[in-house]
Coordinates of N, CA and C and ligand atoms in Angstrom, one line a residue:
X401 N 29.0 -96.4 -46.8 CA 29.3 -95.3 -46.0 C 28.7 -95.4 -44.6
X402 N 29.5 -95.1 -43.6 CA 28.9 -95.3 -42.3 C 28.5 -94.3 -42.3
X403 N 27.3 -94.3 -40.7 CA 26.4 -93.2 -40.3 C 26.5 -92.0 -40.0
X404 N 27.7 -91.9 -39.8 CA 28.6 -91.1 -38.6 C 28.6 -89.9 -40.1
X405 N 29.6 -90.9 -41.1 CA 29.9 -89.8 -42.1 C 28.8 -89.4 -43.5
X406 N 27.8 -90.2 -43.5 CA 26.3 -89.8 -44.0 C 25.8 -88.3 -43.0
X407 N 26.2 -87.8 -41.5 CA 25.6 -86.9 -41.1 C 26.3 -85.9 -41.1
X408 N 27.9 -86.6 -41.2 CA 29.0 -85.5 -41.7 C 28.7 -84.7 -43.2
X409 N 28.1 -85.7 -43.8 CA 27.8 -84.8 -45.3 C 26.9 -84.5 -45.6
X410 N 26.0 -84.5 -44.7 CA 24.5 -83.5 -44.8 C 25.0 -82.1 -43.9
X411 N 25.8 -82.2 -42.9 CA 26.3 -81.3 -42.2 C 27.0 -80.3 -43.2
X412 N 28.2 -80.6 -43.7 CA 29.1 -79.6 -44.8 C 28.3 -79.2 -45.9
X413 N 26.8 -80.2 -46.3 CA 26.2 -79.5 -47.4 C 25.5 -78.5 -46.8
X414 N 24.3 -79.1 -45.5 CA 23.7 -77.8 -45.1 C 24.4 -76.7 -44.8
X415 N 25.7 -76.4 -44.6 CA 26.2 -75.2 -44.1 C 27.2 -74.5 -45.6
X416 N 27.2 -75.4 -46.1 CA 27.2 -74.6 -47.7 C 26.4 -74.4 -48.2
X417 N 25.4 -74.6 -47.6 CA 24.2 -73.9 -48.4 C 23.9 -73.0 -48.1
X418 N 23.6 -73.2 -46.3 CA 23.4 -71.8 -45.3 C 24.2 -71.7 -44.5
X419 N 25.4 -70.7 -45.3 CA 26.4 -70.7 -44.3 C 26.5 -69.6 -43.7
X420 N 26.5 -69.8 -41.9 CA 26.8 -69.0 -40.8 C 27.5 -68.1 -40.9
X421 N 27.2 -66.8 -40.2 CA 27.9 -65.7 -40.2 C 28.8 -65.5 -41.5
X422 N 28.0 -65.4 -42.7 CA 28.3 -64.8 -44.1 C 27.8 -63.3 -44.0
X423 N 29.1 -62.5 -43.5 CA 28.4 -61.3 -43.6 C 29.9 -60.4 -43.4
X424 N 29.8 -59.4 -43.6 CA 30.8 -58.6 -43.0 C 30.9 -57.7 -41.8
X425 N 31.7 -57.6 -41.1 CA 31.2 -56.9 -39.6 C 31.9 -55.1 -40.4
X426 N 30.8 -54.3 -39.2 CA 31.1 -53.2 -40.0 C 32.7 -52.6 -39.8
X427 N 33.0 -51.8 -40.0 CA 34.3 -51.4 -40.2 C 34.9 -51.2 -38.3
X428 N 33.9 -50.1 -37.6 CA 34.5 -50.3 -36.2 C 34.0 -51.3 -35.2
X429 N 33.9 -52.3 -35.6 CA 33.3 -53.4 -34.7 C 34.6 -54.5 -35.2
X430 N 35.4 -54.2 -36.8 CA 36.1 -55.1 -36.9 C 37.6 -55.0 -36.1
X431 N 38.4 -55.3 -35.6 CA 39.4 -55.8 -34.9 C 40.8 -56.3 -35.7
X432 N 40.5 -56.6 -36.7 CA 41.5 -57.9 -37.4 C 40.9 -58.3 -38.4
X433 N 41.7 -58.6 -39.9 CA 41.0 -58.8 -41.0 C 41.6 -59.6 -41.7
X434 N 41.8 -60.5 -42.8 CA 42.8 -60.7 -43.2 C 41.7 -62.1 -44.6
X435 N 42.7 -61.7 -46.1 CA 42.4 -62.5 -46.6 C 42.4 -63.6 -47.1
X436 N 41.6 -65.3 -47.6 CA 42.4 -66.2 -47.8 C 42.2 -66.5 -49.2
X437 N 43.0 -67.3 -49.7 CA 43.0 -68.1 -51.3 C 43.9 -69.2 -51.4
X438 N 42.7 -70.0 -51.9 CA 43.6 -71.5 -52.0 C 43.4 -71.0 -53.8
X439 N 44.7 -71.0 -54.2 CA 44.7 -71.1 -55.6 C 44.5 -72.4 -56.5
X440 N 44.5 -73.4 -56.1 CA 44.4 -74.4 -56.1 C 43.0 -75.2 -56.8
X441 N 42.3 -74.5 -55.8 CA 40.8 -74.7 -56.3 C 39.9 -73.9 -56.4
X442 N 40.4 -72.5 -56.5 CA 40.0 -71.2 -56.5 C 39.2 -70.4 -55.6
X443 N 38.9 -70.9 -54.4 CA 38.2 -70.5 -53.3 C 39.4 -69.4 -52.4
X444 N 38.1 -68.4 -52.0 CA 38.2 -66.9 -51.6 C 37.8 -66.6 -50.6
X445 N 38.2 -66.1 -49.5 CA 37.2 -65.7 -48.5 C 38.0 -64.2 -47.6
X446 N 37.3 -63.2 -47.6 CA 37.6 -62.3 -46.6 C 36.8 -62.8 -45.2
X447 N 37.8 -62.3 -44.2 CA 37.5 -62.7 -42.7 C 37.4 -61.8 -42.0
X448 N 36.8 -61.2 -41.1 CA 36.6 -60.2 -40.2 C 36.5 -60.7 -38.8
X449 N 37.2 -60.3 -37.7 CA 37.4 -60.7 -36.5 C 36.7 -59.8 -35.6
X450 N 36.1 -59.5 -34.3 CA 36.0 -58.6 -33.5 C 36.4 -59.1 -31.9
X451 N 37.6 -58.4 -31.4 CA 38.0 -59.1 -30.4 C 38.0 -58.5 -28.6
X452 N 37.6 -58.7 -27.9 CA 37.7 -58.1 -26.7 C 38.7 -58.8 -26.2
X453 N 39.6 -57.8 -25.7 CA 40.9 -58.3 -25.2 C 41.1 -59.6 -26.2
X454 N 42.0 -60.3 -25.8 CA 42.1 -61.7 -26.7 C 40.9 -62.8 -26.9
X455 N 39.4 -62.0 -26.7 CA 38.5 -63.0 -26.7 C 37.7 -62.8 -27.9
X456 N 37.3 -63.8 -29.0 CA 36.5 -63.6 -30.2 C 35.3 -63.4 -29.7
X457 N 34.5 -62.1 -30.2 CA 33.6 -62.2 -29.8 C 32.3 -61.8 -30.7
X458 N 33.2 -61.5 -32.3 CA 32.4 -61.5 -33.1 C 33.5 -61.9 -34.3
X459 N 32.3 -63.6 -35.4 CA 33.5 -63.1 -36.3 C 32.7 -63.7 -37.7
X460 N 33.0 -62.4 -38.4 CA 32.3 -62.9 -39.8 C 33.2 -63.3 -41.2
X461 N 32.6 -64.0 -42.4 CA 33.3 -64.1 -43.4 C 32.5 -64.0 -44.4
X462 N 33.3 -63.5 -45.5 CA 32.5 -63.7 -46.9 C 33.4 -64.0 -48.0
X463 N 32.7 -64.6 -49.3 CA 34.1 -65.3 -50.2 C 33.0 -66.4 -51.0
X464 N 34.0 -67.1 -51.8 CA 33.6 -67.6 -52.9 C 34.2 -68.8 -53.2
X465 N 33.9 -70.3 -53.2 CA 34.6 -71.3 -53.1 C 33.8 -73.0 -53.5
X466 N 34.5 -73.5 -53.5 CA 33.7 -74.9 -53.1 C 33.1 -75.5 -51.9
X467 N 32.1 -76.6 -51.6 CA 31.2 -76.7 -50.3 C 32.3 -77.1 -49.3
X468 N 33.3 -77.5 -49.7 CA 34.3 -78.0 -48.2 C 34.9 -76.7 -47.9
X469 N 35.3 -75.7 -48.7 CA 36.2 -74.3 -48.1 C 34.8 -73.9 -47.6
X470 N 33.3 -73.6 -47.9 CA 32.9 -72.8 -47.5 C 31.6 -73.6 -45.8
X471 N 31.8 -74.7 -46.3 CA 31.1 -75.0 -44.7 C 32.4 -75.1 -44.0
X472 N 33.7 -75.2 -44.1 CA 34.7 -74.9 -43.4 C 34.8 -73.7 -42.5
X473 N 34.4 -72.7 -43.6 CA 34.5 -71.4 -42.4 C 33.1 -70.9 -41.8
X474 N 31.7 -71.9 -42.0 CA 31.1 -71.3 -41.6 C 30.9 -71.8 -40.1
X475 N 31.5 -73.3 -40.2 CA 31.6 -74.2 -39.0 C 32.6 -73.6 -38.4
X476 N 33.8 -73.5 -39.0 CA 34.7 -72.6 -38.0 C 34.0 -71.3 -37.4
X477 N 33.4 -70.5 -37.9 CA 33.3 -69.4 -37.0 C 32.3 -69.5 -36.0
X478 N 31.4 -70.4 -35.9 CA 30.4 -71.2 -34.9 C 31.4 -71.4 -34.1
X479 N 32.3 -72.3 -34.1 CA 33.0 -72.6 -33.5 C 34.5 -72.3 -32.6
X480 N 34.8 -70.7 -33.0 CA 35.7 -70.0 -32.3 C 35.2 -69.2 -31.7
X481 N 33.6 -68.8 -32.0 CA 33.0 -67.4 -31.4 C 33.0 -67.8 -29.9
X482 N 33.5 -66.9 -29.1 CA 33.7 -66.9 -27.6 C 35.0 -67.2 -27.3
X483 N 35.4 -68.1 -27.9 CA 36.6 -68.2 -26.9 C 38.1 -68.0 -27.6
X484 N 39.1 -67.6 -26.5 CA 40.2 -67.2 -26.9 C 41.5 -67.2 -27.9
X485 N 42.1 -66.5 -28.3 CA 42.9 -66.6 -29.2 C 44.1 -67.8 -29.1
X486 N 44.1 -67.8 -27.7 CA 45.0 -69.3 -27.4 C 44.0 -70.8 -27.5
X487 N 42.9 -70.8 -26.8 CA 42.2 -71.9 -27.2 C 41.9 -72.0 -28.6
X488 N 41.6 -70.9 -29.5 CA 41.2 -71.1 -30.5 C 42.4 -72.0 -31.4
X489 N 43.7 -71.2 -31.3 CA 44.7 -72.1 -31.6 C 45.3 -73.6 -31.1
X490 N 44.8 -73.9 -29.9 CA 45.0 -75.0 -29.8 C 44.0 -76.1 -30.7
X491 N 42.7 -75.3 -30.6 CA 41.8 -76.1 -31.7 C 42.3 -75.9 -33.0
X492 N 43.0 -75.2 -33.6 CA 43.3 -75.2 -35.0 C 44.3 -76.6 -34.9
X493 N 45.2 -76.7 -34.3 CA 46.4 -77.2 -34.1 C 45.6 -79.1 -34.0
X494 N 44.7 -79.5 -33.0 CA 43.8 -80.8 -33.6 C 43.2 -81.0 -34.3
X495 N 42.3 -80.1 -35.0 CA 42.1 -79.2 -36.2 C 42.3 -80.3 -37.7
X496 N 44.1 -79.2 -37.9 CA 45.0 -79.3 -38.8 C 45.5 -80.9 -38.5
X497 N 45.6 -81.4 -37.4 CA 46.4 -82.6 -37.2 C 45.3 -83.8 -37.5
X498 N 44.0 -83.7 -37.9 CA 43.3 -84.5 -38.4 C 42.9 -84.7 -39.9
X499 N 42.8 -83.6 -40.2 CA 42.7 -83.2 -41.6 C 44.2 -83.6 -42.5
X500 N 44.9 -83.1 -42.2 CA 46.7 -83.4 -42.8 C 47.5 -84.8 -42.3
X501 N 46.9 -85.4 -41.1 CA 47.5 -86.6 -40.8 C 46.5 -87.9 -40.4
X502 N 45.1 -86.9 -40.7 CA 44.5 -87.9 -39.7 C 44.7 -88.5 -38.4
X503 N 45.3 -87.5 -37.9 CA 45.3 -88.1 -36.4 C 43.9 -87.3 -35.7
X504 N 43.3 -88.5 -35.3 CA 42.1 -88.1 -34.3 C 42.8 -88.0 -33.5
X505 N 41.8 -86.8 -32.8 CA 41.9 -86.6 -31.2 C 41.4 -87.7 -30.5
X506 N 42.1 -87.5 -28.9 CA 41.1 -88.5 -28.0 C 40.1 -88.2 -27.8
X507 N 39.7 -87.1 -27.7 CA 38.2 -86.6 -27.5 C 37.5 -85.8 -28.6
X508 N 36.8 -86.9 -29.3 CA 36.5 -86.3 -30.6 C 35.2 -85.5 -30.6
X509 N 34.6 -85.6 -29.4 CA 33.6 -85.2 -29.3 C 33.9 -83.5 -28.8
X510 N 35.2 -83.2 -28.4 CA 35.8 -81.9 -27.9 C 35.7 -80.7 -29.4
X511 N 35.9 -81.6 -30.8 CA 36.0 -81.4 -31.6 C 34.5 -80.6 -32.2
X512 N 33.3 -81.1 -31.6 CA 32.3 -81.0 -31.8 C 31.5 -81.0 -33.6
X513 N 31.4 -80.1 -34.1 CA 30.8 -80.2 -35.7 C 32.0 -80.5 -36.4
X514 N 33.6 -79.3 -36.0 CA 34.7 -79.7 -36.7 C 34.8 -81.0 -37.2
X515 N 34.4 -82.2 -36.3 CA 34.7 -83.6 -36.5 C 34.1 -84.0 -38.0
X516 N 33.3 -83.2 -38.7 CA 32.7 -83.5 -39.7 C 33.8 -83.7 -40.9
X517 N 34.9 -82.9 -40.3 CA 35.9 -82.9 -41.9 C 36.5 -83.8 -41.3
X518 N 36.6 -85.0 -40.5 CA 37.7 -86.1 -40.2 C 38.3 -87.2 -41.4
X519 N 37.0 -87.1 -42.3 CA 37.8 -87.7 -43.8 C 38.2 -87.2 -45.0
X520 N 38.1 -85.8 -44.8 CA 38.9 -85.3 -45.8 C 40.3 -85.1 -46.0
X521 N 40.7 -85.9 -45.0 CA 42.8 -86.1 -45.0 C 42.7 -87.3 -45.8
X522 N 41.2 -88.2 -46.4 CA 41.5 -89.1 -47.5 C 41.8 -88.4 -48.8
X523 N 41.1 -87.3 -48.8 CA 41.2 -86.5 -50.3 C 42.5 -85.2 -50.4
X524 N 43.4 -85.7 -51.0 CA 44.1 -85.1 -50.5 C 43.9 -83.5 -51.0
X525 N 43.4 -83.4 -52.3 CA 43.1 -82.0 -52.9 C 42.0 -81.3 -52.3
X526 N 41.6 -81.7 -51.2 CA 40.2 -80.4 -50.2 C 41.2 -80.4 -49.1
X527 N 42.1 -80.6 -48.8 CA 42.5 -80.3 -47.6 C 42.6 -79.0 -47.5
X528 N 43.6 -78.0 -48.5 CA 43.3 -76.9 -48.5 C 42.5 -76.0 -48.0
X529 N 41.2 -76.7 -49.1 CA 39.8 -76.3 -49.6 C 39.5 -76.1 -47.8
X530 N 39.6 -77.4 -46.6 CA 39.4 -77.2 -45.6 C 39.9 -76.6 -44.9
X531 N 41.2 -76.1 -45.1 CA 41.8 -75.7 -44.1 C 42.4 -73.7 -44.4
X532 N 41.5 -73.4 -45.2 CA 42.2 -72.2 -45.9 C 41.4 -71.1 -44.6
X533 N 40.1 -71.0 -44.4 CA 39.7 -70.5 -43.2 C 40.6 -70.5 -41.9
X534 N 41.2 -71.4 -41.5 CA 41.7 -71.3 -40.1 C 43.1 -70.9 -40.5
X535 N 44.2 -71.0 -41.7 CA 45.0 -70.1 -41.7 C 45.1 -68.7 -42.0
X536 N 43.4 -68.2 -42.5 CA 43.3 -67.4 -42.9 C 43.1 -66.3 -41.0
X537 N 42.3 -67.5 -40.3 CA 42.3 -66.7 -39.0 C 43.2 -66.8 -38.5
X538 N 44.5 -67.8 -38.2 CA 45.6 -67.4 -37.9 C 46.1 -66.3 -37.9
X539 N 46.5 -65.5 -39.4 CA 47.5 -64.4 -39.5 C 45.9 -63.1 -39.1
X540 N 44.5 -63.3 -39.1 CA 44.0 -62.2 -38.9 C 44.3 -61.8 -37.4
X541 N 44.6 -63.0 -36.7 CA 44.4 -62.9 -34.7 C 46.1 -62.6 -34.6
X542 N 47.0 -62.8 -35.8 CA 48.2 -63.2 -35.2 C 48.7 -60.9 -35.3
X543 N 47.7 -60.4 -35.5 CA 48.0 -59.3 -36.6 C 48.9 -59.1 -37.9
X544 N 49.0 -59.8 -38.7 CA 49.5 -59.7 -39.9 C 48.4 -59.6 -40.8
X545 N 47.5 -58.4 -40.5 CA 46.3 -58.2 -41.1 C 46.4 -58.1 -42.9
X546 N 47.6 -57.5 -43.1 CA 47.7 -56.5 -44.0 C 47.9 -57.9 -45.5
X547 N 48.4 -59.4 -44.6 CA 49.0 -59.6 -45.6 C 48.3 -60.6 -46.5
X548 N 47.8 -61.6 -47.6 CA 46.8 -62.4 -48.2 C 47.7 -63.4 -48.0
X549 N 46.8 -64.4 -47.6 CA 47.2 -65.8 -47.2 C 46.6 -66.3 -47.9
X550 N 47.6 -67.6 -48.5 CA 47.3 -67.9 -49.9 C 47.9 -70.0 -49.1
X551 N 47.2 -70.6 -49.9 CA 47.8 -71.7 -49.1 C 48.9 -72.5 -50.0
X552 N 49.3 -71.7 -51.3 CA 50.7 -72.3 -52.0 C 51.5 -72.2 -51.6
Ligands
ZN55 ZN1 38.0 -75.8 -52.5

């Protein structure tokens, strides 16, 4: 195992272990909600968004899963807090395209902690697992709050 992905997997463990912004925002601070389930591997998570204008500026989750769904969203929400609903989606979109195709970005370092899941488009049964957070914040930002995103 190279070095790169020895710090990748101390990374997705530490943050399944202590994972960031596990919490719920209170009800009028929340903005956008929406919930995910990968049926697949039984992982859960409610999302809470808080948005100024189109900018994230608070965003919590909580749920129940395996260490790749759940350092998934704890890295994701490190990672969208601040900035916009359009950037945020361009990062889902290099995101998804490394994880499902393995296509690296040219700037992997743009990617910053995200980069950690770059080999799980080997396995193909955590992709989900990784990727159930960011469609779960899709439909919360897109307002389709109401509806459960399920990744079958
Ligand atoms: Zn999972």
């Amino acid at each position: 195992m190279s070095e790169s992905n020895e710090l990748y997997q101390e990374l997705i463990l530490d943050h399944n272990k202590r994972p960031r912004n596990f919490r719920r925002l209170a009800a009028e601070e929340c903005s956008c909600h929406a919930d995910g389930r990968n049926p697949l591997c039984g992982d859960t998570l409610a999302l809470d968004v808080k948005l100024d204008h189109d900018r994230i500026v608070d965003i919590a989750f909580e749920g129940s899963g395996c260490a790749i769904s759940t350092a998934s969203a704890s890295i994701m929400t490190e990672s969208v807090k601040g900035k916009t609903t359009q950037q945020v989606k361009v990062l889902f979109d290099i995101f998804h395209g490394m994880v499902t195709e393995q296509r690296m970005p040219d700037e992997m370092e743009s990617l910053g902690k995200l980069a950690a899941f770059s080999a799980v488009g080997e396995y193909p049964a955590r992709v989900k697992c990784a990727t159930l957070a960011w469609h779960t914040l899709m439909v919360a930002i897109s307002g389709q709050s109401s509806e459960l995103v399920t990744t079958e």
